[in-house]
Coordinates of C-alpha atoms in Angstrom, one line a residue:
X1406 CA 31.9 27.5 24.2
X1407 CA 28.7 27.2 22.8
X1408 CA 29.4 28.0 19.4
X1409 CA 32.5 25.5 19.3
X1410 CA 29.7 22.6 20.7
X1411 CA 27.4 23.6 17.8
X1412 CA 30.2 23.5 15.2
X1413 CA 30.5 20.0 16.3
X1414 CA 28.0 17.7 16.4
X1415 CA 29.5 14.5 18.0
X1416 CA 31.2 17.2 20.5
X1417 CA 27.5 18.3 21.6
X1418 CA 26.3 14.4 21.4
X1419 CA 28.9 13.6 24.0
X1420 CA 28.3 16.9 26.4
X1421 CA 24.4 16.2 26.0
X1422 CA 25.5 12.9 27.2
X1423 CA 27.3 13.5 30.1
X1424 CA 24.7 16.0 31.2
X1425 CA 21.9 13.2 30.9
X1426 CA 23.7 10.4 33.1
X1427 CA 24.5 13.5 35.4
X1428 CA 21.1 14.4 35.9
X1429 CA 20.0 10.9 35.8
X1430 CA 22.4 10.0 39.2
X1431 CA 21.2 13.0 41.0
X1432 CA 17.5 11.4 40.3
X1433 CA 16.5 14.3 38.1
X1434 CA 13.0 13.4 36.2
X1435 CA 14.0 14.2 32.3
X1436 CA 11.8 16.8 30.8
X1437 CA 9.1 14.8 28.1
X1438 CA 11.1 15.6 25.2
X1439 CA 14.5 15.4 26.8
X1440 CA 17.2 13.3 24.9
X1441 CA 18.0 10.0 26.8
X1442 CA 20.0 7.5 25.9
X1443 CA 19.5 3.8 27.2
X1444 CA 21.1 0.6 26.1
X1445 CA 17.6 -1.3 26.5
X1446 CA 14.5 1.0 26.6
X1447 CA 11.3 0.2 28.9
X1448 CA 9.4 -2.7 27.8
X1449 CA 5.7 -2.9 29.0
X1450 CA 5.3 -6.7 31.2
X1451 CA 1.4 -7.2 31.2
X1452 CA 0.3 -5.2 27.7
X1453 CA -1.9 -8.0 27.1
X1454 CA -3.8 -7.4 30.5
X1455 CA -4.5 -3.8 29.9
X1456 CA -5.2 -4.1 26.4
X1457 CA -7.8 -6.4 27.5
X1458 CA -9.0 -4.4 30.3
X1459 CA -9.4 -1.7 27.7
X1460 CA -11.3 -4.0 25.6
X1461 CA -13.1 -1.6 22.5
X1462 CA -15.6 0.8 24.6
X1463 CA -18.9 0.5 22.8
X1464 CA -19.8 4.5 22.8
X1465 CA -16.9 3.6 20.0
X1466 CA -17.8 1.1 18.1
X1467 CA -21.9 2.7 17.9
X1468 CA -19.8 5.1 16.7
X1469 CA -18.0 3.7 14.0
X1470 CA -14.9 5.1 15.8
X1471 CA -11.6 3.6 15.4
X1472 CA -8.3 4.5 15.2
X1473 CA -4.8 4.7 17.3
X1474 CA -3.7 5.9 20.5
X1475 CA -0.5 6.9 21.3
X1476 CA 0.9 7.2 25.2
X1477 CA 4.2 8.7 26.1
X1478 CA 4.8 7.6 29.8
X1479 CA 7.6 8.2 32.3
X1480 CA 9.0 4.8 33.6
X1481 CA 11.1 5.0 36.9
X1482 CA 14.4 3.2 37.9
X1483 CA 12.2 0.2 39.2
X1484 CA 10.2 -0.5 35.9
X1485 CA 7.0 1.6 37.7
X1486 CA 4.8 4.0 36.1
X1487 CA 5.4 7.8 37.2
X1488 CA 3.0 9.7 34.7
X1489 CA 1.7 9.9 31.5
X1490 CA 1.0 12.4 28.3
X1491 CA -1.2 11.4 25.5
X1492 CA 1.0 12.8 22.1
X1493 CA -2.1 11.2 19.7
X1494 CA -5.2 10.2 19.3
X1495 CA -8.1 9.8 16.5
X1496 CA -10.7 10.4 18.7
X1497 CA -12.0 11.4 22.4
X1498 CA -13.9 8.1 23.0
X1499 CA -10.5 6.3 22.7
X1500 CA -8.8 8.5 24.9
X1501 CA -11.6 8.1 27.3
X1502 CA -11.1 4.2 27.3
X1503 CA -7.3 4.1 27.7
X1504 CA -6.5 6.8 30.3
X1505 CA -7.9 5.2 33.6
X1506 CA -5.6 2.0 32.5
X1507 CA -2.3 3.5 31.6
X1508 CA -1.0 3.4 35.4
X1509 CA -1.6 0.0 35.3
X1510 CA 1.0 -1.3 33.1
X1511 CA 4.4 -2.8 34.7
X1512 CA 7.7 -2.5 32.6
X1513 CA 11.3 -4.1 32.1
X1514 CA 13.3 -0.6 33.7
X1515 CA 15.5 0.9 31.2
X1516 CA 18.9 0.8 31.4
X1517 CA 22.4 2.7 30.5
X1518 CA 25.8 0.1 31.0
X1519 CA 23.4 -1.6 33.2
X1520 CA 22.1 1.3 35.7
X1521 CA 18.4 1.6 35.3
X1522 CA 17.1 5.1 34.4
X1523 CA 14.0 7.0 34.1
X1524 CA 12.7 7.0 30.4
X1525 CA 10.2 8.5 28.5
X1526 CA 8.5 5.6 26.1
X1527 CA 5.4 5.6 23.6
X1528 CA 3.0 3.3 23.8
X1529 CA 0.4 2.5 21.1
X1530 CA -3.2 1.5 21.6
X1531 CA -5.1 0.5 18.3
X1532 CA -8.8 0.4 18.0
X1533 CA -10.0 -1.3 14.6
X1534 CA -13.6 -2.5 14.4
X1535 CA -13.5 -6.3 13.3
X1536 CA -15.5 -6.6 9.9
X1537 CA -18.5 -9.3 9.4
X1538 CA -15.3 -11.5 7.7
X1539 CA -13.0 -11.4 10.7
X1540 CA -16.0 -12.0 13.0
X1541 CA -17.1 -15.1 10.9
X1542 CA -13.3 -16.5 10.5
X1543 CA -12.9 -15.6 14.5
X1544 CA -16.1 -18.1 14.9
X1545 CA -14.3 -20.6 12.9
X1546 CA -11.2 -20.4 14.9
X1547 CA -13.2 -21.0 17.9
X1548 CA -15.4 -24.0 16.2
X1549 CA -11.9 -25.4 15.1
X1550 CA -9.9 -25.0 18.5
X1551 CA -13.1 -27.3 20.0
X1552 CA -12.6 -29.8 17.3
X1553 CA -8.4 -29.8 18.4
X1554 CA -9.1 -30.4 21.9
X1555 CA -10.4 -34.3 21.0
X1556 CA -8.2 -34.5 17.5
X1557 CA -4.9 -33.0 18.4
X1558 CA -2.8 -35.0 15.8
X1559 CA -5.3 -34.1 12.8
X1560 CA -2.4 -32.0 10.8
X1561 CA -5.8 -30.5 8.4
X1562 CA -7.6 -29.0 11.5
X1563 CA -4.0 -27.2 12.5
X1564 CA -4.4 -26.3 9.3
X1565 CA -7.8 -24.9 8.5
X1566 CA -7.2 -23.2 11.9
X1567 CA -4.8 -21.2 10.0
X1568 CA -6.5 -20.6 7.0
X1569 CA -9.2 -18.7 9.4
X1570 CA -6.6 -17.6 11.5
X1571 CA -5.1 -15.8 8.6
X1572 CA -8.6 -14.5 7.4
X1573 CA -8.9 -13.0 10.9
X1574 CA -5.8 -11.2 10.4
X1575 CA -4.3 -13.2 13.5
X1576 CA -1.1 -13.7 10.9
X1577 CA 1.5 -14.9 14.5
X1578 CA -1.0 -17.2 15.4
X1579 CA -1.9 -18.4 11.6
X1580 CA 2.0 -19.2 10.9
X1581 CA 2.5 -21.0 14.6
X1582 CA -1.1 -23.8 13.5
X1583 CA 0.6 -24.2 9.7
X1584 CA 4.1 -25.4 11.7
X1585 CA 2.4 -27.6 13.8
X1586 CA 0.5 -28.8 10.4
X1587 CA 3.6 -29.9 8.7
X1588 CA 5.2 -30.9 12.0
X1589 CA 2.2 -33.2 12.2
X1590 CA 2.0 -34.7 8.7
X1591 CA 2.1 -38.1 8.4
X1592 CA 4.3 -37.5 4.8
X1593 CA 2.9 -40.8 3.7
X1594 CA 3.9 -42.3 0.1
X1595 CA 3.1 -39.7 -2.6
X1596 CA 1.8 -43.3 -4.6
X1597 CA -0.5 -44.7 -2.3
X1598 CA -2.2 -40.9 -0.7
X1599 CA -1.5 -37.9 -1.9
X1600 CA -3.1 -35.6 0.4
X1601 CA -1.0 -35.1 3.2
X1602 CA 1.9 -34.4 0.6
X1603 CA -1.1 -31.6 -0.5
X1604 CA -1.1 -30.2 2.5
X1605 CA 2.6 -29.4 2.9
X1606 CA 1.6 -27.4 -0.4
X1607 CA -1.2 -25.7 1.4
X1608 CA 0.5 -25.7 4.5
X1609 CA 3.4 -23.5 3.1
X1610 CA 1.2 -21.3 0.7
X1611 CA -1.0 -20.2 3.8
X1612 CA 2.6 -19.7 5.8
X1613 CA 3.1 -17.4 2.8
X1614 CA -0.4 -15.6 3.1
X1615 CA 0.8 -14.9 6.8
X1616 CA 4.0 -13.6 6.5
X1617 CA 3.2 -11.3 3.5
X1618 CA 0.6 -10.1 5.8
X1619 CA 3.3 -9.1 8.4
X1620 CA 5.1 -7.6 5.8
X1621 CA 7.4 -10.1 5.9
X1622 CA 8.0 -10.3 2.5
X1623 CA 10.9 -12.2 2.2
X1624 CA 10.0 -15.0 4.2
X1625 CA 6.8 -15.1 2.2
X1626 CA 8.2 -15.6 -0.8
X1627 CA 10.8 -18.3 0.7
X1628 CA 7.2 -20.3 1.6
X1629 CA 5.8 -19.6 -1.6
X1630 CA 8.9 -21.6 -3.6
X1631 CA 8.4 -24.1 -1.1
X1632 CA 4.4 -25.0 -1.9
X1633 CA 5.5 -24.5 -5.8
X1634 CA 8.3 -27.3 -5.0
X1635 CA 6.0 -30.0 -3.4
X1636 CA 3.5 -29.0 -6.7
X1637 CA 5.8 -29.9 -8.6
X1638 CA 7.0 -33.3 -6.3
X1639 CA 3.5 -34.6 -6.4
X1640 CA 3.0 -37.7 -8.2
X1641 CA -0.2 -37.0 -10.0
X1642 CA -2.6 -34.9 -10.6
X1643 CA -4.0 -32.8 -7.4
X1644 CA -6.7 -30.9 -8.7
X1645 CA -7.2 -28.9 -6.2
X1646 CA -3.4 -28.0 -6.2
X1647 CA -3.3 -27.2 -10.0
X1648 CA -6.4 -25.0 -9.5
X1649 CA -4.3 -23.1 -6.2
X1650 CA -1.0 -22.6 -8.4
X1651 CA -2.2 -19.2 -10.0
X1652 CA -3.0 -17.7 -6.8
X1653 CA 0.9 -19.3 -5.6
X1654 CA 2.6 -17.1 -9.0
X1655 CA 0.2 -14.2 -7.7
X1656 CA 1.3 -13.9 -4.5
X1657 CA 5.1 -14.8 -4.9
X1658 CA 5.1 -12.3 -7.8
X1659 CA 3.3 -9.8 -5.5
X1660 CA 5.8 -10.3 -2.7
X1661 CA 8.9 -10.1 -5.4
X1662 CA 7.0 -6.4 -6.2
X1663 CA 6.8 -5.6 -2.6
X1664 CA 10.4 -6.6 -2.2
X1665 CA 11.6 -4.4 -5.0
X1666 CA 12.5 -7.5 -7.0
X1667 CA 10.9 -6.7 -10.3
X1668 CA 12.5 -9.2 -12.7
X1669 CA 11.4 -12.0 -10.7
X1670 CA 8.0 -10.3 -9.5
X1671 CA 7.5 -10.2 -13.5
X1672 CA 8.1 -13.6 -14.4
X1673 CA 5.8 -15.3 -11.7
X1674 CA 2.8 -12.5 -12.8
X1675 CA 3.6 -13.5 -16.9
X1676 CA 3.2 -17.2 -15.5
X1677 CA -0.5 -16.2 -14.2
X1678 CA -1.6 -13.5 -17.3
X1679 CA -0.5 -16.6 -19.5
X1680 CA -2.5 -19.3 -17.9
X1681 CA -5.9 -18.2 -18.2
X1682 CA -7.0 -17.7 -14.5
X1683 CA -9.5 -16.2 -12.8
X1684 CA -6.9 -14.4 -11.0
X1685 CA -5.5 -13.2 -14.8
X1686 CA -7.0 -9.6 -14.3
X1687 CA -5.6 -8.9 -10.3
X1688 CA -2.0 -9.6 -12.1
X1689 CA -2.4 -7.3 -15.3
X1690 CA -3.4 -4.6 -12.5
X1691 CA 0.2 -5.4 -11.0
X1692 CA 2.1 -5.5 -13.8
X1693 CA 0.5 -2.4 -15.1
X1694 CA 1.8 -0.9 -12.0
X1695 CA 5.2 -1.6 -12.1
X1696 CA 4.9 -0.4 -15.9
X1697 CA 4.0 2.9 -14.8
X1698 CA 7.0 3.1 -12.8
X1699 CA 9.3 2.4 -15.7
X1700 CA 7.1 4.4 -17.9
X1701 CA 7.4 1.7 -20.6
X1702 CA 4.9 2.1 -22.9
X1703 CA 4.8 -0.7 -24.7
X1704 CA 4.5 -3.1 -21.7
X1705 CA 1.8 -0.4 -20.3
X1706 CA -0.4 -1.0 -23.5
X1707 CA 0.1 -4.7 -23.4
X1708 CA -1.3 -4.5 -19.5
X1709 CA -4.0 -2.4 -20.2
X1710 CA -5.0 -4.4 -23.5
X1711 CA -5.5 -7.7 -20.5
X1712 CA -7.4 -5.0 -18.1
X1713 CA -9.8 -4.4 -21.0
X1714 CA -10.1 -7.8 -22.0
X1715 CA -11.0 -8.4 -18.3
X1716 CA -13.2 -5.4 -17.6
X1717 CA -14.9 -4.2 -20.8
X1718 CA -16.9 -1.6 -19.2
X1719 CA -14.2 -0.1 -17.0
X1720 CA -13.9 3.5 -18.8
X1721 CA -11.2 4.3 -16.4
X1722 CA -9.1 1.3 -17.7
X1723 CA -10.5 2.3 -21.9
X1724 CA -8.8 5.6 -20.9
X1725 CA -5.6 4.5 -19.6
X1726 CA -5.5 2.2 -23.0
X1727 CA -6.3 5.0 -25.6
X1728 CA -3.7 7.1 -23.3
X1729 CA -0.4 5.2 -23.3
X1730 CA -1.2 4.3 -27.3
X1731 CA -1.6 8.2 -28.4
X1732 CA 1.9 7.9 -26.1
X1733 CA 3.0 5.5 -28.2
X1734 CA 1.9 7.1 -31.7
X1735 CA -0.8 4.4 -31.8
X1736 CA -3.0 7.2 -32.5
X1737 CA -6.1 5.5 -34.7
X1738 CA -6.1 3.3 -31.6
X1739 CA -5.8 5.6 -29.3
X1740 CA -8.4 7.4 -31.0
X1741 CA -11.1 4.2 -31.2
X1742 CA -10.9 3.8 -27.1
X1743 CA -11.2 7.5 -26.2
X1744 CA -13.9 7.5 -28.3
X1745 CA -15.7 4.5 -26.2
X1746 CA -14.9 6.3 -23.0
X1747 CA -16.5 10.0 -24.7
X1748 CA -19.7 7.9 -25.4
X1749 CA -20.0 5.8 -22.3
X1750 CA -18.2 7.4 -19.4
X1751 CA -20.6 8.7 -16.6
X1752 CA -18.0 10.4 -15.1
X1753 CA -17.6 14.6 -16.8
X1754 CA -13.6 14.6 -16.0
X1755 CA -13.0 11.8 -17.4
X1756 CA -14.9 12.1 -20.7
X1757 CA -13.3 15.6 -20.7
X1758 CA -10.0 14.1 -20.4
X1759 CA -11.0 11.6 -22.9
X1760 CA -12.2 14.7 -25.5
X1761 CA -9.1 16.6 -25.0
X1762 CA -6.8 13.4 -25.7
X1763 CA -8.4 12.8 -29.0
X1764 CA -7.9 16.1 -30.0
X1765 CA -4.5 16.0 -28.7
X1766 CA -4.2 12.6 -31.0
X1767 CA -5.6 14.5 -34.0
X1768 CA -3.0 17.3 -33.5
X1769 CA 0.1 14.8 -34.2
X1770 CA -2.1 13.5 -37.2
X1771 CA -2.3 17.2 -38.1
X1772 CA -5.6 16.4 -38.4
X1773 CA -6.3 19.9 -37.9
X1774 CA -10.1 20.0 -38.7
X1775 CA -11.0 17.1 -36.3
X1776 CA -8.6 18.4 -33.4
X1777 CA -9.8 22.2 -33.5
X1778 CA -13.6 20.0 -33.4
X1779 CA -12.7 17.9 -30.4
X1780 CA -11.5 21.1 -28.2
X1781 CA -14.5 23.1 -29.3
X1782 CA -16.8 19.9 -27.8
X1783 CA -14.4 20.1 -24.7
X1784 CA -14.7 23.3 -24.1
X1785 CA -18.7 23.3 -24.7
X1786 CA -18.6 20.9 -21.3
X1787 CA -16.3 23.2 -19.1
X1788 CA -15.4 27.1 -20.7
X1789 CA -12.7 27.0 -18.0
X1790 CA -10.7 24.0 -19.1
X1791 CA -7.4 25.6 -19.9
X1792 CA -5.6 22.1 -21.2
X1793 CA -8.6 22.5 -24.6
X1794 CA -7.2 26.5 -25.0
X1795 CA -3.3 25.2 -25.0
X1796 CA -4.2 22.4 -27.2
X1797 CA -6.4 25.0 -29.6
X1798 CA -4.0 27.3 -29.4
X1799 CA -0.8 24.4 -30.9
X1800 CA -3.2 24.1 -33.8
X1801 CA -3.8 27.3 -34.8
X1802 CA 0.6 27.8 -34.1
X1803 CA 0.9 24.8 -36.7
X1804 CA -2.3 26.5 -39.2
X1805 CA 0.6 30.1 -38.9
X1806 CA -3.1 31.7 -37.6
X1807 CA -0.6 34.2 -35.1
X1808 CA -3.6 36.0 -33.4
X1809 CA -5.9 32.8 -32.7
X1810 CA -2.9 31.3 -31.0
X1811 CA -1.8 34.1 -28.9
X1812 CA -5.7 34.8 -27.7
X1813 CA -6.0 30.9 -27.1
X1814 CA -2.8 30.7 -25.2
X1815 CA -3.5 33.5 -23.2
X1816 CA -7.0 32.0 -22.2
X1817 CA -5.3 29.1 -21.1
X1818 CA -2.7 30.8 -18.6
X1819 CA -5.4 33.0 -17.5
X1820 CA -7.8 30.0 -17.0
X1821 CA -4.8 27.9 -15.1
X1822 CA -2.6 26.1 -17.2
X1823 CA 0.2 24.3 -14.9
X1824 CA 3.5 22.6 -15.6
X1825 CA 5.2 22.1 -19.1
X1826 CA 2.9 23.3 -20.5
X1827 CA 2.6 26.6 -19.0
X1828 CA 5.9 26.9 -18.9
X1829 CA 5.4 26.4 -23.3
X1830 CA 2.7 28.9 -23.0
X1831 CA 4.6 31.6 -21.1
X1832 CA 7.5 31.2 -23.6
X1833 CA 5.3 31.6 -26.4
X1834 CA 3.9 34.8 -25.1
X1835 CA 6.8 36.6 -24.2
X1836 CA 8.5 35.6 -27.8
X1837 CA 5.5 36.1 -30.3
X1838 CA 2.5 37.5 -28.6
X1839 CA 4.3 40.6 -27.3
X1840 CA 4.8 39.4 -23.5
X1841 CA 2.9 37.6 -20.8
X1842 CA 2.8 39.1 -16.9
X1843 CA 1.8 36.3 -14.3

């Protein structure tokens, strides 16, 4: 019997089952990782109570502690707590504060066709210390709601209520004061005032912020088209909406990235590279991302060309450069940045990454002189770097010196060549050095 159930899996999901609403009638408890099926699950009643009875203990936040929770707790037929398990947590001191409240929470019961159940559910706690940001936005919030109690029907307090609402990370809240912003505008005649058509642009921008920070990116990009529609509306000139529209293509082309929409996520950051703001280098870092992902090196040496341009001392960004143009064959280029990050870097793996690419770069020039110079200097920082002994040993393969390349190769398997390349080295061995034994 039981090897017929295992040879078949919806068999065994209908016996395990039938077992489970068995034991449940008979008022079994289900062991803590027993398999239970419930058309609705438990659904904690008063979170927000014990979450605030919890509050963040201060042993914690001396402490610099933060971090998650997680509960696992058996819920009876009536919604009522039975016991509890904690399954995870970053730290003691939050254990400590959430244990004595966990019996205190009250739940929806879970049910099967309508027969409540006893049900294992997780609950998460999370502890995250509020920045000196957050804790200035949360002032503004509060200096805001007391302005709201006397001007209710001011649609730009609703509004900058969001704004700090967003910065406070409160994104449900943030999205609930930009509705009641634009349900509140006055919409008056684009000819006479412009600013309350403004704030539907700034109302549905800061809709955007909030969604993308719920992750819901979709929706965010939705209220980004929206803000770039009333721009575009406007009669007149709204400096203060021309100055916003970068940071509009930034996050709409962010959100297209997010949402795995590249074409369109490349358009809107093009839009912001080409106007000349001073959000130009955050959207040559994202479009240098999604260049990596479809390896094009072309588009990767056009991105890192803007990163330069935007941060001239940024060796890592020099490297990159001088990387994808030797990539490219662009090798007296590539040559000309590596040889700013050799110079400048403060950083010994990277100007040895830098050393060994120019040699590399030499190598296809067959530039053999230069190349055989460039490993020597990287091997003169770290005797151990097996990448310098591969990249040796290729040049003295193409100079026909047999015995230099074989002793170079081998110092480069012993010292811990890895991937494609060792796999070039081992063949080597074995086929003209006389073998190779790992």
């Amino acid at each position: 019997m039981y090897l017929i159930l295992m040879r078949n899996p919806i068999l065994w999901l209908i016996v395990s089952l039938l077992l489970t609403v068995r034991a449940q009638a008979q008022g079994e408890e289900p062991a803590i990782d027993q398999f239970i099926y419930a058309d609705t699950e438990p659904a904690p009643l008063n979170m927000a109570e014990v979450r605030a009875a919890i509050g963040y203990p201060e042993s914690a936040i001396e402490r610099n502690v933060q971090g998650n929770v997680v509960v696992r707790i058996l819920v009876d037929e009536a919604g009522a707590y039975v016991r509890h398990q904690v399954i995870k947590s970053d730290h003691p001191l939050l254990t400590q504060a959430v244990e004595p409240h966990v019996a205190s929470l009250k739940f929806s019961p879970g049910l099967n066709a309508g027969t409540p159940l006893k049900f294992w559910v997780n609950i998460p706690f999370a502890f995250k210390l509020v920045t000196a940001e957050e804790q200035a936005a949360r002032n503004r919030v509060k200096r805001i709601t007391d302005s709201l109690e006397t001007h209710a029907d001011d649609y730009t307090l609703w509004h900058l209520r969001g704004v700090a609402r967003n910065d406070a990370g409160m994104y449900d809240l943030a999205i609930q004061d930009f509705e009641e912003s634009l349900k509140r505008n006055p919409r008056k005649n684009k000819k006479k005032d412009s600013k309350p058509y403004a704030y539907l642009f700034y109302a549905h921008f800061g809709r955007a912020i909030a969604y993308s920070g719920k992750e819901d990116y979709k929706q965010g990009i939705s209220d980004c088209t929206a803000a770039l529609t009333f721009a575009t509306e406007m009669k007149g000139t709204d400096t203060a909406v021309v100055n916003t529209l970068p940071e509009v293509y930034l996050e709409r082309g962010y959100l297209h990235l997010l949402d795995s929409a590249y074409d369109q996520a490349l358009a809107d950051l093009n839009l912001v590279v080409s106007g000349g703001s001073d959000r130009v280098c955050t959207a040559w870092a994202l479009l240098a991302e999604m260049a990596v992902s479809s390896k094009n090196n072309d588009e990767l040496i056009r991105c890192y060309t803007g990163l330069a341009a935007c941060k001239p001392d940024d060796d890592l960004v020099r490297y990159s450069l001088g990387y994808y143009r030797s990539e490219a064959g662009q090798y007296t280029e590539a040559l000309q940045d590596l040889a700013i990050v050799t110079e400048h870097t403060q950083n010994p793996a990277l100007r040895l990454a830098a050393i060994n690419r120019a040699g590399w770069c030499h190598l296809q020039q067959q530039n053999y002189t230069d190349a055989l110079a460039a490993f020597d200097r990287a091997l003169s920082y770290n005797v151990l770097n097996p990448a310098a002994y591969y990249y040796r040993a290729l040049v003295y393969k193409a100079q026909q010196k047999q015995d230099d390349a074989c002793k170079s190769m081998r110092q480069a398997l012993v010292y811990g060549l890895e991937g494609e390349d060792y796999d070039a080295a081992v063949a080597y061995m074995r086929t003209v050095c006389g073998g190779w034994e790992e």
